[in-house]
């Protein structure tokens, strides 16, 4: 005879969504019914396996006095108990669905609470968990009330019959791994715990259960139709609209519509016999029409971002102010849309999107990406046993979030292959809510979805799709297209997003895209600064691939976000600076320009000499107008002159202060006249040094040693940069990955051979060959020095030799200055960094910074900090002028030290400041996941000549 005992942990590996929970319903933060937050300090015991302890901890009177204390919401591995794990798509456990390892960290949580004295004695009560990873079993006062999976979804339990006035014991057993983990492989840290709110809700007799706010808008009449379907009969009131109707009844009135640009919300109430629930109602209609997604009759262009929930200390346990900070940063950087990758966010985030105005793709808590390693064999989304869990996840998302006007698209999930379960989800969502569209990127034929969606398609393919030349099924060809992920913002980048935006705006079918992603998921760590995958001893990890955001872990905007703001700005300013005509175009989908004020400044050699206001009509969306600038000042001859025109908030708004800059452009008037340089000094050779004007050189090597009183070290040609994440690319990329090719070729270990030092008339000429060991390629380099007595001119001529089949990382010179060099002034692009395909936001002007402030502290150190189009720069007692303009970089460590660093804490200032003056830089691209730099941004090895003029600053 054989037998198998059923253990208390069978539910962990059960493919069902759980047991005991109430049906999903609409989520709301408050009503006039009482509630009690159970957030705060909880007791915790972590066991290495799921069955290491019995259930006695859930009994009343259990002594947990020696247990640890942790904060809830929170993750125990970020509070000193175990360690986080980062993988992109590989499951960090053997793939044997639905089985999970015996080594399954399990956190027993305890919270003892009293009911407030004013807690009503009648009615029921519901216990709500808003997020627990990945599987939880719950007891209240010793009674097992159920268990659940679906980490980022709410679960409610009826508990009124179990409550007592004081000494209530809430026990929650949380398992890190469960069958649900196979559905939650979402390119993020694996972080177990109760990471969202726990709330006790009083349920009076006759209280609201589920309700659905239907608020459509007819753009042809300007009227909105409101109907609130409710499981419990009641009345709906909207005072501002004089609405007072029964639930289930429709009423049509004139309204202002809700859009992401004009987020008009009406305050209302659902009043049942036992409860008064506040409503925030936005009238809008979403349809698929003429092959386009339209809102309120207009096709929208998404200027979006993918957003994981993240805080560098609390992980996914976000507070309201952190969520508000995200939304305000998005609005202030011209974003209009968010894809909630790859799970529904905390519901309060959607409240903020309603309030401030953001289009939302609400994505289900589903990803099975790890099954790609076995060609999707055993994928849960194509296994009928898992379909109830998939439908449960879809329902919990839709029912929770259906009353948010900001949510315009439901997404089935991400990177879960294809299968019957996804079809079932799509059919259920379409049946439950016909007022929104359905998205899923993996549905390449659009069988179940209402739009064609792709990730990381390159520019050429996106253009073909826009032109309708991409093929595919008949249905797909009739649908709008979005790039649900593009512009991989890992480290320095993304590059090429301005080129994408031009393509989006050229083709109606292309309805925009969503940058991957919002924030670097670095974990604050004294040893590393910010830690990433592998820093916690993980068996498997994907390194810093988790740091791919437009904001750094502390929410400092990266140069990538500043660039994106400029690329997607909603007002286009164009014109001819010479004749003073400016063409203003309203790029909003719905808003006119009445909220903006326009101003101009006239700049001479980077300095504003006059400013004023510009009268621009309140253009409707898509409209343009030409306006005239005043006559320019009469002076400035021989200088570089231009107009800068800005669009600013005319008054404070909910998301931005008065004078916040929304858009800008610079219109050149006149180029500068090149300053004449006439060589008049002859080099003088001594035994150990050569002098030329104010400079001294080593007589043997021709190396510059001093310029006046300024020491200069190791000036030589430089063609190497510390590869960016995008240079290195992703291992699965089939296209050329430049970082590995550069290393293979040895560009990080170039040798400099001295061929000759020549004194010829008024010039000192140094001939060299710069080349890597083991290869026949090289750069024949000639340095020609001349002086006019007070200044020193260097002309560098570079001739490639051999078969250069890869571009160069950079081409210019590098040298060291004393560490005392600190302040930098320059006339050129700024204030932030820029590269050939990330320079849209680089504004020409005069700027000043410390050397330290020039650096961009990417979580993994890499090439950063270049300023573009520099005419001149001053640093450490030197002034450098370029012919032509140049790229300027200065840092307190060498490129080699930057390249060797794995974390910011690996970088320490040395005894020099290292300066790069570059004639050329290779583009950035987004090949850490997307395409590399476009051909026009690649720095091909070709003959080049460029010059710099050095002088010592007075004093």
Short mmCIF file of N, CA, C and O in Angstrom, two decimals, residues 696-773:
data_model
loop_
_atom_site.label_atom_id
_atom_site.label_comp_id
_atom_site.label_asym_id
_atom_site.label_seq_id
_atom_site.Cartn_x
_atom_site.Cartn_y
_atom_site.Cartn_z
N UNK A 696 56.38 75.31 -22.53
CA UNK A 696 57.61 74.53 -22.47
C UNK A 696 57.27 73.07 -22.75
O UNK A 696 56.27 72.54 -22.26
N UNK A 697 58.16 72.43 -23.57
CA UNK A 697 57.97 71.06 -23.99
C UNK A 697 59.18 70.24 -23.61
O UNK A 697 60.30 70.75 -23.51
N UNK A 698 58.98 68.94 -23.45
CA UNK A 698 60.10 68.03 -23.25
C UNK A 698 60.88 67.93 -24.56
O UNK A 698 60.31 67.66 -25.62
N UNK A 699 62.20 68.16 -24.48
CA UNK A 699 63.00 68.20 -25.71
C UNK A 699 63.10 66.84 -26.39
O UNK A 699 63.26 66.76 -27.61
N UNK A 700 63.01 65.77 -25.63
CA UNK A 700 63.16 64.44 -26.22
C UNK A 700 61.86 63.94 -26.85
O UNK A 700 61.87 63.36 -27.94
N UNK A 701 60.72 64.16 -26.16
CA UNK A 701 59.45 63.58 -26.62
C UNK A 701 58.53 64.60 -27.28
O UNK A 701 57.56 64.23 -27.93
N UNK A 702 58.83 65.90 -27.11
CA UNK A 702 57.94 66.93 -27.64
C UNK A 702 56.66 67.08 -26.84
O UNK A 702 55.71 67.71 -27.32
N UNK A 703 56.60 66.52 -25.65
CA UNK A 703 55.39 66.58 -24.82
C UNK A 703 55.28 67.93 -24.13
O UNK A 703 56.26 68.43 -23.57
N UNK A 704 54.09 68.51 -24.15
CA UNK A 704 53.84 69.77 -23.47
C UNK A 704 53.94 69.56 -21.96
O UNK A 704 53.34 68.64 -21.41
N UNK A 705 54.71 70.45 -21.29
CA UNK A 705 54.89 70.35 -19.84
C UNK A 705 54.20 71.49 -19.11
O UNK A 705 53.54 71.28 -18.09
N UNK A 706 54.39 72.71 -19.58
CA UNK A 706 53.76 73.85 -18.93
C UNK A 706 53.27 74.84 -19.97
O UNK A 706 53.82 74.94 -21.08
N UNK A 707 52.25 75.56 -19.59
CA UNK A 707 51.80 76.70 -20.38
C UNK A 707 51.72 77.86 -19.40
O UNK A 707 50.82 77.91 -18.55
N UNK A 708 52.70 78.77 -19.48
CA UNK A 708 52.83 79.79 -18.46
C UNK A 708 53.07 79.11 -17.12
O UNK A 708 53.98 78.30 -16.97
N UNK A 709 52.22 79.40 -16.16
CA UNK A 709 52.39 78.78 -14.84
C UNK A 709 51.54 77.55 -14.62
O UNK A 709 51.45 77.06 -13.50
N UNK A 710 50.95 77.03 -15.68
CA UNK A 710 50.04 75.88 -15.54
C UNK A 710 50.76 74.61 -15.98
O UNK A 710 51.27 74.54 -17.11
N UNK A 711 50.79 73.61 -15.09
CA UNK A 711 51.38 72.32 -15.44
C UNK A 711 50.38 71.50 -16.25
O UNK A 711 49.20 71.43 -15.91
N UNK A 712 50.86 70.88 -17.32
CA UNK A 712 50.03 70.04 -18.18
C UNK A 712 50.69 68.67 -18.28
O UNK A 712 51.89 68.57 -18.54
N UNK A 713 49.91 67.61 -18.07
CA UNK A 713 50.46 66.25 -18.04
C UNK A 713 49.89 65.40 -19.17
O UNK A 713 48.69 65.46 -19.46
N UNK A 714 50.77 64.63 -19.80
CA UNK A 714 50.37 63.51 -20.65
C UNK A 714 49.37 63.89 -21.74
O UNK A 714 48.41 63.16 -21.99
N UNK A 715 49.60 65.00 -22.39
CA UNK A 715 48.72 65.38 -23.49
C UNK A 715 48.98 64.46 -24.67
O UNK A 715 50.12 64.35 -25.15
N UNK A 716 47.92 63.80 -25.16
CA UNK A 716 48.09 62.88 -26.28
C UNK A 716 46.73 62.56 -26.89
O UNK A 716 45.68 62.85 -26.31
N UNK A 717 46.76 61.94 -28.03
CA UNK A 717 45.53 61.53 -28.70
C UNK A 717 44.78 60.51 -27.84
O UNK A 717 45.39 59.65 -27.20
N UNK A 718 43.46 60.62 -27.83
CA UNK A 718 42.63 59.68 -27.08
C UNK A 718 41.50 59.20 -27.97
O UNK A 718 40.80 60.01 -28.58
N UNK A 719 41.34 57.88 -28.05
CA UNK A 719 40.25 57.31 -28.85
C UNK A 719 39.40 56.35 -28.04
O UNK A 719 38.60 55.60 -28.60
N UNK A 720 39.54 56.34 -26.71
CA UNK A 720 38.86 55.37 -25.86
C UNK A 720 37.90 56.06 -24.92
O UNK A 720 38.14 57.19 -24.46
N UNK A 721 36.78 55.43 -24.64
CA UNK A 721 35.90 55.87 -23.56
C UNK A 721 35.48 54.66 -22.75
O UNK A 721 35.47 53.53 -23.26
N UNK A 722 35.17 54.88 -21.50
CA UNK A 722 34.67 53.79 -20.67
C UNK A 722 33.32 53.36 -21.23
O UNK A 722 32.36 54.15 -21.20
N UNK A 723 33.21 52.17 -21.79
CA UNK A 723 31.98 51.83 -22.52
C UNK A 723 30.72 52.01 -21.68
O UNK A 723 30.67 51.65 -20.50
N UNK A 724 29.73 52.56 -22.32
CA UNK A 724 28.42 52.69 -21.68
C UNK A 724 27.71 51.34 -21.72
O UNK A 724 28.11 50.43 -22.45
N UNK A 725 26.64 51.24 -20.96
CA UNK A 725 25.82 50.03 -21.03
C UNK A 725 25.32 49.82 -22.45
O UNK A 725 25.21 48.68 -22.92
N UNK A 726 25.03 50.91 -23.15
CA UNK A 726 24.56 50.78 -24.52
C UNK A 726 25.68 50.42 -25.48
O UNK A 726 25.46 49.75 -26.49
N UNK A 727 26.91 50.86 -25.20
CA UNK A 727 28.04 50.41 -26.00
C UNK A 727 28.21 48.90 -25.87
O UNK A 727 28.45 48.19 -26.86
N UNK A 728 28.12 48.41 -24.64
CA UNK A 728 28.33 46.98 -24.40
C UNK A 728 27.20 46.13 -24.96
O UNK A 728 27.40 44.97 -25.29
N UNK A 729 26.01 46.73 -25.05
CA UNK A 729 24.89 46.00 -25.63
C UNK A 729 24.42 44.86 -24.74
O UNK A 729 24.92 44.65 -23.63
N UNK A 730 23.44 44.13 -25.22
CA UNK A 730 22.92 42.97 -24.51
C UNK A 730 23.44 41.71 -25.18
O UNK A 730 23.57 41.66 -26.40
N UNK A 731 23.73 40.68 -24.40
CA UNK A 731 24.33 39.46 -24.98
C UNK A 731 23.50 38.85 -26.11
O UNK A 731 24.05 38.20 -26.99
N UNK A 732 22.17 39.03 -26.06
CA UNK A 732 21.34 38.39 -27.09
C UNK A 732 21.25 39.23 -28.37
O UNK A 732 20.64 38.80 -29.33
N UNK A 733 21.84 40.43 -28.36
CA UNK A 733 21.75 41.28 -29.54
C UNK A 733 22.51 40.64 -30.71
O UNK A 733 23.67 40.25 -30.58
N UNK A 734 21.85 40.57 -31.84
CA UNK A 734 22.50 40.02 -33.03
C UNK A 734 23.27 41.09 -33.79
O UNK A 734 24.18 40.79 -34.56
N UNK A 735 22.89 42.36 -33.56
CA UNK A 735 23.60 43.45 -34.23
C UNK A 735 24.97 43.65 -33.60
O UNK A 735 25.31 43.08 -32.55
N UNK A 736 25.77 44.48 -34.26
CA UNK A 736 27.11 44.78 -33.76
C UNK A 736 27.01 45.43 -32.38
O UNK A 736 26.26 46.38 -32.18
N UNK A 737 27.78 44.91 -31.44
CA UNK A 737 27.88 45.53 -30.11
C UNK A 737 29.26 46.15 -30.00
O UNK A 737 30.27 45.45 -30.00
N UNK A 738 29.31 47.46 -29.90
CA UNK A 738 30.57 48.16 -30.09
C UNK A 738 31.53 47.98 -28.93
O UNK A 738 32.73 47.85 -29.14
N UNK A 739 31.02 47.97 -27.70
CA UNK A 739 31.92 47.84 -26.56
C UNK A 739 32.80 46.61 -26.64
O UNK A 739 34.04 46.70 -26.55
N UNK A 740 32.22 45.41 -26.82
CA UNK A 740 33.06 44.22 -26.95
C UNK A 740 34.01 44.27 -28.14
O UNK A 740 35.15 43.80 -28.05
N UNK A 741 33.57 44.84 -29.27
CA UNK A 741 34.46 44.96 -30.42
C UNK A 741 35.62 45.90 -30.14
O UNK A 741 36.75 45.65 -30.55
N UNK A 742 35.33 46.99 -29.44
CA UNK A 742 36.41 47.92 -29.09
C UNK A 742 37.45 47.25 -28.20
O UNK A 742 38.65 47.45 -28.38
N UNK A 743 36.97 46.46 -27.25
CA UNK A 743 37.92 45.77 -26.37
C UNK A 743 38.71 44.71 -27.14
O UNK A 743 39.91 44.55 -26.94
N UNK A 744 38.02 43.98 -28.01
CA UNK A 744 38.71 42.97 -28.80
C UNK A 744 39.82 43.60 -29.64
O UNK A 744 40.92 43.05 -29.75
N UNK A 745 39.52 44.78 -30.18
CA UNK A 745 40.52 45.47 -30.99
C UNK A 745 41.61 46.10 -30.15
O UNK A 745 42.67 46.45 -30.66
N UNK A 746 41.34 46.24 -28.85
CA UNK A 746 42.37 46.80 -27.96
C UNK A 746 42.37 48.30 -27.87
O UNK A 746 43.40 48.89 -27.52
N UNK A 747 41.24 48.93 -28.16
CA UNK A 747 41.22 50.39 -28.09
C UNK A 747 41.37 50.91 -26.67
O UNK A 747 41.66 52.09 -26.47
N UNK A 748 41.20 50.04 -25.67
CA UNK A 748 41.39 50.46 -24.28
C UNK A 748 42.86 50.36 -23.86
O UNK A 748 43.20 50.72 -22.73
N UNK A 749 43.72 49.89 -24.73
CA UNK A 749 45.14 49.74 -24.39
C UNK A 749 46.02 50.22 -25.56
O UNK A 749 46.99 49.57 -25.94
N UNK A 750 45.67 51.35 -26.09
CA UNK A 750 46.43 51.90 -27.21
C UNK A 750 47.86 52.25 -26.79
O UNK A 750 48.09 52.76 -25.69
N UNK A 751 48.79 51.97 -27.69
CA UNK A 751 50.19 52.35 -27.47
C UNK A 751 50.54 53.52 -28.38
O UNK A 751 50.05 53.62 -29.51
N UNK A 752 51.38 54.42 -27.84
CA UNK A 752 51.74 55.64 -28.55
C UNK A 752 53.23 55.57 -28.92
O UNK A 752 54.09 55.66 -28.05
N UNK A 753 53.51 55.41 -30.18
CA UNK A 753 54.89 55.33 -30.65
C UNK A 753 55.33 56.71 -31.14
O UNK A 753 54.67 57.32 -31.99
N UNK A 754 56.45 57.15 -30.62
CA UNK A 754 57.01 58.43 -31.06
C UNK A 754 57.89 58.20 -32.28
O UNK A 754 58.85 57.44 -32.23
N UNK A 755 57.55 58.86 -33.38
CA UNK A 755 58.32 58.72 -34.61
C UNK A 755 59.29 59.87 -34.84
O UNK A 755 60.39 59.67 -35.37
N UNK A 756 58.91 61.08 -34.48
CA UNK A 756 59.80 62.21 -34.73
C UNK A 756 59.36 63.42 -33.94
O UNK A 756 58.17 63.61 -33.69
N UNK A 757 60.37 64.25 -33.54
CA UNK A 757 60.13 65.57 -32.96
C UNK A 757 60.89 66.55 -33.85
O UNK A 757 62.11 66.46 -33.98
N UNK A 758 60.17 67.47 -34.48
CA UNK A 758 60.76 68.34 -35.50
C UNK A 758 60.51 69.81 -35.16
O UNK A 758 59.40 70.20 -34.78
N UNK A 759 61.56 70.60 -35.30
CA UNK A 759 61.44 72.06 -35.23
C UNK A 759 61.61 72.60 -36.63
O UNK A 759 62.66 72.40 -37.26
N UNK A 760 60.57 73.25 -37.12
CA UNK A 760 60.59 73.68 -38.51
C UNK A 760 60.00 75.09 -38.60
O UNK A 760 58.78 75.27 -38.54
N UNK A 761 60.85 76.09 -38.69
CA UNK A 761 60.39 77.47 -38.78
C UNK A 761 59.66 77.88 -37.54
O UNK A 761 60.24 77.96 -36.45
N UNK A 762 58.33 78.12 -37.66
CA UNK A 762 57.57 78.61 -36.51
C UNK A 762 56.79 77.49 -35.81
O UNK A 762 55.90 77.77 -35.01
N UNK A 763 57.09 76.23 -36.10
CA UNK A 763 56.28 75.13 -35.57
C UNK A 763 57.14 74.07 -34.90
O UNK A 763 58.27 73.79 -35.32
N UNK A 764 56.57 73.48 -33.86
CA UNK A 764 57.08 72.25 -33.27
C UNK A 764 56.13 71.14 -33.71
O UNK A 764 54.93 71.19 -33.45
N UNK A 765 56.66 70.15 -34.41
CA UNK A 765 55.84 69.07 -34.94
C UNK A 765 56.26 67.76 -34.29
O UNK A 765 57.46 67.42 -34.27
N UNK A 766 55.28 67.03 -33.79
CA UNK A 766 55.53 65.72 -33.16
C UNK A 766 54.74 64.68 -33.95
O UNK A 766 53.52 64.79 -34.09
N UNK A 767 55.47 63.70 -34.49
CA UNK A 767 54.82 62.66 -35.30
C UNK A 767 54.76 61.36 -34.50
O UNK A 767 55.77 60.93 -33.93
N UNK A 768 53.58 60.76 -34.49
CA UNK A 768 53.38 59.53 -33.70
C UNK A 768 52.51 58.55 -34.48
O UNK A 768 51.89 58.91 -35.49
N UNK A 769 52.49 57.34 -33.98
CA UNK A 769 51.52 56.35 -34.44
C UNK A 769 50.86 55.75 -33.21
O UNK A 769 51.54 55.28 -32.30
N UNK A 770 49.53 55.77 -33.18
CA UNK A 770 48.75 55.29 -32.04
C UNK A 770 48.04 54.01 -32.47
O UNK A 770 47.28 54.03 -33.44
N UNK A 771 48.32 52.89 -31.77
CA UNK A 771 47.80 51.61 -32.24
C UNK A 771 47.74 50.61 -31.09
O UNK A 771 48.51 50.70 -30.13
N UNK A 772 46.85 49.61 -31.19
CA UNK A 772 46.78 48.56 -30.17
C UNK A 772 47.73 47.42 -30.51
O UNK A 772 48.01 47.14 -31.68
N UNK A 773 48.18 46.75 -29.47
CA UNK A 773 48.98 45.55 -29.67
C UNK A 773 48.14 44.48 -30.37
O UNK A 773 46.92 44.43 -30.22
#
